[in-house]
Amino acid sequence: MRIRRTALAVVSAGLAFALAACGQNAAPSTGGSAGGSTAPAADGVKVGVILPETDSSARWEGFDKPMIEKAMRAQGLDPDIQNAQGDEQKFSTLADGMISSGVKVLVIASISSDGGSAVAAKAKAQGIPVIDYDRLNLGGTSDYYVSFDNVKVGALQGQGLAQALQSKPGAQVIEIEGAPTDNNATLFYNGQQTVLKPLYDSGALKLVQKQAIDKWDNQVGGTTFEQILTANGGKVDGVVAANDGLAGAIITVLAKNGLNGKVPVTGQDATADGLQAILRGDQYMTVFKPIQEEADATAKLAAALAKGDTAAADAVATQNTDDPKGNRQVKSVLLTPQLITKDNVKVVTDAGYVKASEICVAATQAACTQLGIK
Ligand code: BGC
């Protein structure tokens, strides 16, 4: 491997020299940010990226994958982006393959902290720096962490629900949470409770039941919600759904019971389906997390680490995240989430994150027109 890479580097250095000798246009005019006379040497530096699931959220394949691809290419990196499809064994096998193929940096969004930490340890043993992407591996050894302020995400969900139920004292709430193995699900829950617990304690709201959903499985989320609803005599006034995927499954159950549009449901990820549900009035809110920023920060970090430039990486990751299990602080980039209700869905289309054409369909066109979304 080493010999081949060296040979390739010689070839590409030769090519760069040949291009430079041909004229002044050696530096590519596209992409811009990769820039600098050393760009050709960094070209083709392999970075492995493993995403956790496809079905838990539309984000991974619809947003993260293309956005990471674009951001990494702009940094002169050559990303290999794979999805473990919720399978721990596959996650581990993908990582082994990437490590032996000579990636310079490994970026992982894990299914579980244990699985992610095991992979990070293997990479570290080979001297490969690891970035935890979106999900922190508790008790792990990854060098950096890039995500959003996930407690804030949960607080926005709690705030949205509290706002929707403020004129319904004693409203009955069911909470459908994310995967117990995903530290983010814990952070979202903790954030929600900063707002909801005082309301439960005062009797302003009543908690029927909370339930975590393995692997964020949307279908299981829907059937679990249905069971809780039935056991509660078909009564519910508000639902905490930890993301738009779970919200969609819950709204299907509400619709079966003639309750959609009457019971506020939270969400997260600002997916096209979630935004449509908001415009129809079936979902109360979502959380917009501009994933391009997450991808850009990750690509910058990876580019610095691929060069062994930890000072440059530290300059990107200026925040810290507490890992209570590993009893350490992890250098981080933590981006800011935004609360989206019907009134400001336009923020998401204006940002170019989702196209108006993806959310303005027959059932939502009137709302789109009224809100100036086009
Ligand atoms: C992510 C969410 C996503 C969920 C399910 C979480 O770790 O932060 O954006 O909806 O996983 O995939």
mmCIF file of N, CA and C in Angstrom, residues 285-351:
data_model
loop_
_atom_site.group_PDB
_atom_site.id
_atom_site.type_symbol
_atom_site.label_atom_id
_atom_site.label_comp_id
_atom_site.label_asym_id
_atom_site.label_seq_id
_atom_site.Cartn_x
_atom_site.Cartn_y
_atom_site.Cartn_z
ATOM 1 N N MET A 285 -44.051 21.326 14.608
ATOM 2 C CA MET A 285 -42.732 21.943 14.423
ATOM 3 C C MET A 285 -41.690 20.910 13.971
ATOM 4 N N THR A 286 -40.569 21.435 13.500
ATOM 5 C CA THR A 286 -39.396 20.596 13.265
ATOM 6 C C THR A 286 -38.187 21.415 13.708
ATOM 7 N N VAL A 287 -37.027 20.796 13.682
ATOM 8 C CA VAL A 287 -35.795 21.533 13.993
ATOM 9 C C VAL A 287 -34.923 21.513 12.751
ATOM 10 N N PHE A 288 -34.555 22.695 12.306
ATOM 11 C CA PHE A 288 -33.702 22.841 11.121
ATOM 12 C C PHE A 288 -32.243 22.841 11.572
ATOM 13 N N LYS A 289 -31.506 21.840 11.104
ATOM 14 C CA LYS A 289 -30.063 21.758 11.386
ATOM 15 C C LYS A 289 -29.347 21.844 10.036
ATOM 16 N N PRO A 290 -28.778 22.986 9.699
ATOM 17 C CA PRO A 290 -28.137 23.127 8.380
ATOM 18 C C PRO A 290 -26.937 22.190 8.245
ATOM 19 N N ILE A 291 -27.190 21.051 7.628
ATOM 20 C CA ILE A 291 -26.166 20.002 7.577
ATOM 21 C C ILE A 291 -24.967 20.409 6.722
ATOM 22 N N GLN A 292 -25.188 21.342 5.779
ATOM 23 C CA GLN A 292 -24.034 21.789 4.990
ATOM 24 C C GLN A 292 -22.934 22.343 5.906
ATOM 25 N N GLU A 293 -23.344 23.044 6.968
ATOM 26 C CA GLU A 293 -22.344 23.594 7.904
ATOM 27 C C GLU A 293 -21.607 22.475 8.636
ATOM 28 N N GLU A 294 -22.355 21.427 8.957
ATOM 29 C CA GLU A 294 -21.754 20.277 9.654
ATOM 30 C C GLU A 294 -20.756 19.577 8.716
ATOM 31 N N ALA A 295 -21.175 19.434 7.459
ATOM 32 C CA ALA A 295 -20.309 18.795 6.459
ATOM 33 C C ALA A 295 -19.063 19.642 6.206
ATOM 34 N N ASP A 296 -19.247 20.958 6.101
ATOM 35 C CA ASP A 296 -18.114 21.850 5.831
ATOM 36 C C ASP A 296 -17.092 21.795 6.969
ATOM 37 N N ALA A 297 -17.572 21.853 8.206
ATOM 38 C CA ALA A 297 -16.661 21.822 9.353
ATOM 39 C C ALA A 297 -15.901 20.494 9.398
ATOM 40 N N THR A 298 -16.626 19.409 9.084
ATOM 41 C CA THR A 298 -15.992 18.083 9.094
ATOM 42 C C THR A 298 -14.914 17.992 8.014
ATOM 43 N N ALA A 299 -15.221 18.524 6.837
ATOM 44 C CA ALA A 299 -14.261 18.481 5.736
ATOM 45 C C ALA A 299 -13.015 19.310 6.072
ATOM 46 N N LYS A 300 -13.212 20.457 6.695
ATOM 47 C CA LYS A 300 -12.062 21.301 7.074
ATOM 48 C C LYS A 300 -11.181 20.573 8.089
ATOM 49 N N LEU A 301 -11.850 19.976 9.069
ATOM 50 C CA LEU A 301 -11.106 19.222 10.083
ATOM 51 C C LEU A 301 -10.333 18.075 9.438
ATOM 52 N N ALA A 302 -11.031 17.339 8.577
ATOM 53 C CA ALA A 302 -10.403 16.176 7.942
ATOM 54 C C ALA A 302 -9.204 16.601 7.103
ATOM 55 N N ALA A 303 -9.342 17.730 6.398
ATOM 56 C CA ALA A 303 -8.236 18.202 5.550
ATOM 57 C C ALA A 303 -7.024 18.540 6.418
ATOM 58 N N ALA A 304 -7.278 19.192 7.557
ATOM 59 C CA ALA A 304 -6.173 19.539 8.458
ATOM 60 C C ALA A 304 -5.529 18.274 9.017
ATOM 61 N N LEU A 305 -6.346 17.333 9.447
ATOM 62 C CA LEU A 305 -5.825 16.108 10.061
ATOM 63 C C LEU A 305 -5.075 15.240 9.050
ATOM 64 N N ALA A 306 -5.546 15.261 7.806
ATOM 65 C CA ALA A 306 -4.870 14.482 6.768
ATOM 66 C C ALA A 306 -3.441 14.980 6.567
ATOM 67 N N LYS A 307 -3.242 16.256 6.851
ATOM 68 C CA LYS A 307 -1.881 16.824 6.737
ATOM 69 C C LYS A 307 -1.127 16.733 8.059
ATOM 70 N N GLY A 308 -1.789 16.191 9.058
ATOM 71 C CA GLY A 308 -1.153 16.109 10.373
ATOM 72 C C GLY A 308 -1.097 17.453 11.071
ATOM 73 N N ASP A 309 -1.898 18.400 10.613
ATOM 74 C CA ASP A 309 -1.864 19.755 11.168
ATOM 75 C C ASP A 309 -2.903 19.892 12.292
ATOM 76 N N THR A 310 -2.552 19.453 13.482
ATOM 77 C CA THR A 310 -3.518 19.484 14.582
ATOM 78 C C THR A 310 -3.810 20.916 15.036
ATOM 79 N N ALA A 311 -2.858 21.818 14.832
ATOM 80 C CA ALA A 311 -3.113 23.221 15.211
ATOM 81 C C ALA A 311 -4.260 23.775 14.369
ATOM 82 N N ALA A 312 -4.241 23.466 13.071
ATOM 83 C CA ALA A 312 -5.323 23.933 12.193
ATOM 84 C C ALA A 312 -6.636 23.258 12.573
ATOM 85 N N ALA A 313 -6.569 21.993 12.940
ATOM 86 C CA ALA A 313 -7.791 21.282 13.351
ATOM 87 C C ALA A 313 -8.346 21.892 14.636
ATOM 88 N N ASP A 314 -7.469 22.172 15.564
ATOM 89 C CA ASP A 314 -7.905 22.785 16.831
ATOM 90 C C ASP A 314 -8.529 24.160 16.602
ATOM 91 N N ALA A 315 -8.050 24.851 15.576
ATOM 92 C CA ALA A 315 -8.598 26.179 15.280
ATOM 93 C C ALA A 315 -10.028 26.071 14.732
ATOM 94 N N VAL A 316 -10.368 24.910 14.167
ATOM 95 C CA VAL A 316 -11.740 24.688 13.689
ATOM 96 C C VAL A 316 -12.629 24.234 14.855
ATOM 97 N N ALA A 317 -12.112 23.316 15.651
ATOM 98 C CA ALA A 317 -12.900 22.734 16.759
ATOM 99 C C ALA A 317 -12.591 23.461 18.064
ATOM 100 N N THR A 318 -13.222 24.595 18.235
ATOM 101 C CA THR A 318 -12.871 25.446 19.382
ATOM 102 C C THR A 318 -13.755 25.191 20.604
ATOM 103 N N GLN A 319 -14.769 24.328 20.445
ATOM 104 C CA GLN A 319 -15.638 24.048 21.591
ATOM 105 C C GLN A 319 -15.262 22.710 22.230
ATOM 106 N N ASN A 320 -15.914 22.402 23.341
ATOM 107 C CA ASN A 320 -15.653 21.140 24.026
ATOM 108 C C ASN A 320 -16.962 20.446 24.338
ATOM 109 N N THR A 321 -16.951 19.119 24.274
ATOM 110 C CA THR A 321 -18.127 18.349 24.679
ATOM 111 C C THR A 321 -17.699 17.385 25.769
ATOM 112 N N ASP A 322 -18.531 17.293 26.792
ATOM 113 C CA ASP A 322 -18.231 16.402 27.893
ATOM 114 C C ASP A 322 -18.618 14.972 27.530
ATOM 115 N N ASP A 323 -17.672 14.051 27.716
ATOM 116 C CA ASP A 323 -17.998 12.632 27.603
ATOM 117 C C ASP A 323 -17.993 12.086 29.021
ATOM 118 N N PRO A 324 -19.168 11.977 29.630
ATOM 119 C CA PRO A 324 -19.220 11.560 31.033
ATOM 120 C C PRO A 324 -18.740 10.124 31.233
ATOM 121 N N LYS A 325 -18.875 9.285 30.206
ATOM 122 C CA LYS A 325 -18.441 7.887 30.346
ATOM 123 C C LYS A 325 -16.910 7.795 30.273
ATOM 124 N N GLY A 326 -16.336 8.494 29.306
ATOM 125 C CA GLY A 326 -14.883 8.452 29.148
ATOM 126 C C GLY A 326 -14.195 9.445 30.078
ATOM 127 N N ASN A 327 -15.000 10.240 30.774
ATOM 128 C CA ASN A 327 -14.466 11.229 31.701
ATOM 129 C C ASN A 327 -13.433 12.124 31.019
ATOM 130 N N ARG A 328 -13.831 12.672 29.866
ATOM 131 C CA ARG A 328 -12.915 13.563 29.142
ATOM 132 C C ARG A 328 -13.708 14.609 28.363
ATOM 133 N N GLN A 329 -13.010 15.639 27.928
ATOM 134 C CA GLN A 329 -13.590 16.667 27.076
ATOM 135 C C GLN A 329 -13.139 16.382 25.644
ATOM 136 N N VAL A 330 -14.078 16.422 24.712
ATOM 137 C CA VAL A 330 -13.746 16.150 23.312
ATOM 138 C C VAL A 330 -13.815 17.465 22.535
ATOM 139 N N LYS A 331 -12.749 17.776 21.825
ATOM 140 C CA LYS A 331 -12.715 19.012 21.022
ATOM 141 C C LYS A 331 -13.814 18.947 19.967
ATOM 142 N N SER A 332 -14.595 20.026 19.892
ATOM 143 C CA SER A 332 -15.831 19.946 19.106
ATOM 144 C C SER A 332 -16.142 21.179 18.267
ATOM 145 N N VAL A 333 -16.980 20.942 17.281
ATOM 146 C CA VAL A 333 -17.704 22.009 16.587
ATOM 147 C C VAL A 333 -19.175 21.733 16.877
ATOM 148 N N LEU A 334 -19.858 22.680 17.508
ATOM 149 C CA LEU A 334 -21.275 22.480 17.835
ATOM 150 C C LEU A 334 -22.092 23.599 17.202
ATOM 151 N N LEU A 335 -22.874 23.253 16.194
ATOM 152 C CA LEU A 335 -23.588 24.254 15.413
ATOM 153 C C LEU A 335 -24.973 24.521 16.003
ATOM 154 N N THR A 336 -25.585 25.585 15.504
ATOM 155 C CA THR A 336 -26.839 26.052 16.116
ATOM 156 C C THR A 336 -28.074 25.591 15.351
ATOM 157 N N PRO A 337 -29.001 24.924 16.052
ATOM 158 C CA PRO A 337 -30.265 24.493 15.432
ATOM 159 C C PRO A 337 -31.320 25.595 15.490
ATOM 160 N N GLN A 338 -32.332 25.477 14.642
ATOM 161 C CA GLN A 338 -33.377 26.508 14.621
ATOM 162 C C GLN A 338 -34.775 25.888 14.648
ATOM 163 N N LEU A 339 -35.650 26.493 15.442
ATOM 164 C CA LEU A 339 -37.046 26.029 15.555
ATOM 165 C C LEU A 339 -37.842 26.470 14.324
ATOM 166 N N ILE A 340 -38.522 25.512 13.707
ATOM 167 C CA ILE A 340 -39.344 25.825 12.529
ATOM 168 C C ILE A 340 -40.796 25.429 12.810
ATOM 169 N N THR A 341 -41.698 26.399 12.691
ATOM 170 C CA THR A 341 -43.136 26.107 12.712
ATOM 171 C C THR A 341 -43.674 26.585 11.355
ATOM 172 N N LYS A 342 -44.977 26.469 11.173
ATOM 173 C CA LYS A 342 -45.565 26.826 9.879
ATOM 174 C C LYS A 342 -45.138 28.243 9.442
ATOM 175 N N ASP A 343 -45.135 29.171 10.402
ATOM 176 C CA ASP A 343 -44.839 30.577 10.086
ATOM 177 C C ASP A 343 -43.492 30.789 9.408
ATOM 178 N N ASN A 344 -42.501 29.982 9.763
ATOM 179 C CA ASN A 344 -41.163 30.242 9.190
ATOM 180 C C ASN A 344 -40.576 29.066 8.397
ATOM 181 N N VAL A 345 -41.440 28.246 7.820
ATOM 182 C CA VAL A 345 -40.957 27.174 6.930
ATOM 183 C C VAL A 345 -40.102 27.774 5.806
ATOM 184 N N LYS A 346 -40.435 28.991 5.434
ATOM 185 C CA LYS A 346 -39.728 29.659 4.338
ATOM 186 C C LYS A 346 -38.211 29.796 4.617
ATOM 187 N N VAL A 347 -37.850 29.864 5.892
ATOM 188 C CA VAL A 347 -36.424 29.938 6.255
ATOM 189 C C VAL A 347 -35.660 28.772 5.618
ATOM 190 N N VAL A 348 -36.296 27.595 5.634
ATOM 191 C CA VAL A 348 -35.617 26.385 5.152
ATOM 192 C C VAL A 348 -35.491 26.396 3.622
ATOM 193 N N THR A 349 -36.538 26.869 2.929
ATOM 194 C CA THR A 349 -36.441 26.927 1.464
ATOM 195 C C THR A 349 -35.533 28.078 1.037
ATOM 196 N N ASP A 350 -35.597 29.197 1.767
ATOM 197 C CA ASP A 350 -34.706 30.325 1.433
ATOM 198 C C ASP A 350 -33.239 29.929 1.572
ATOM 199 N N ALA A 351 -32.961 29.045 2.535
ATOM 200 C CA ALA A 351 -31.577 28.598 2.739
ATOM 201 C C ALA A 351 -31.143 27.626 1.642
#
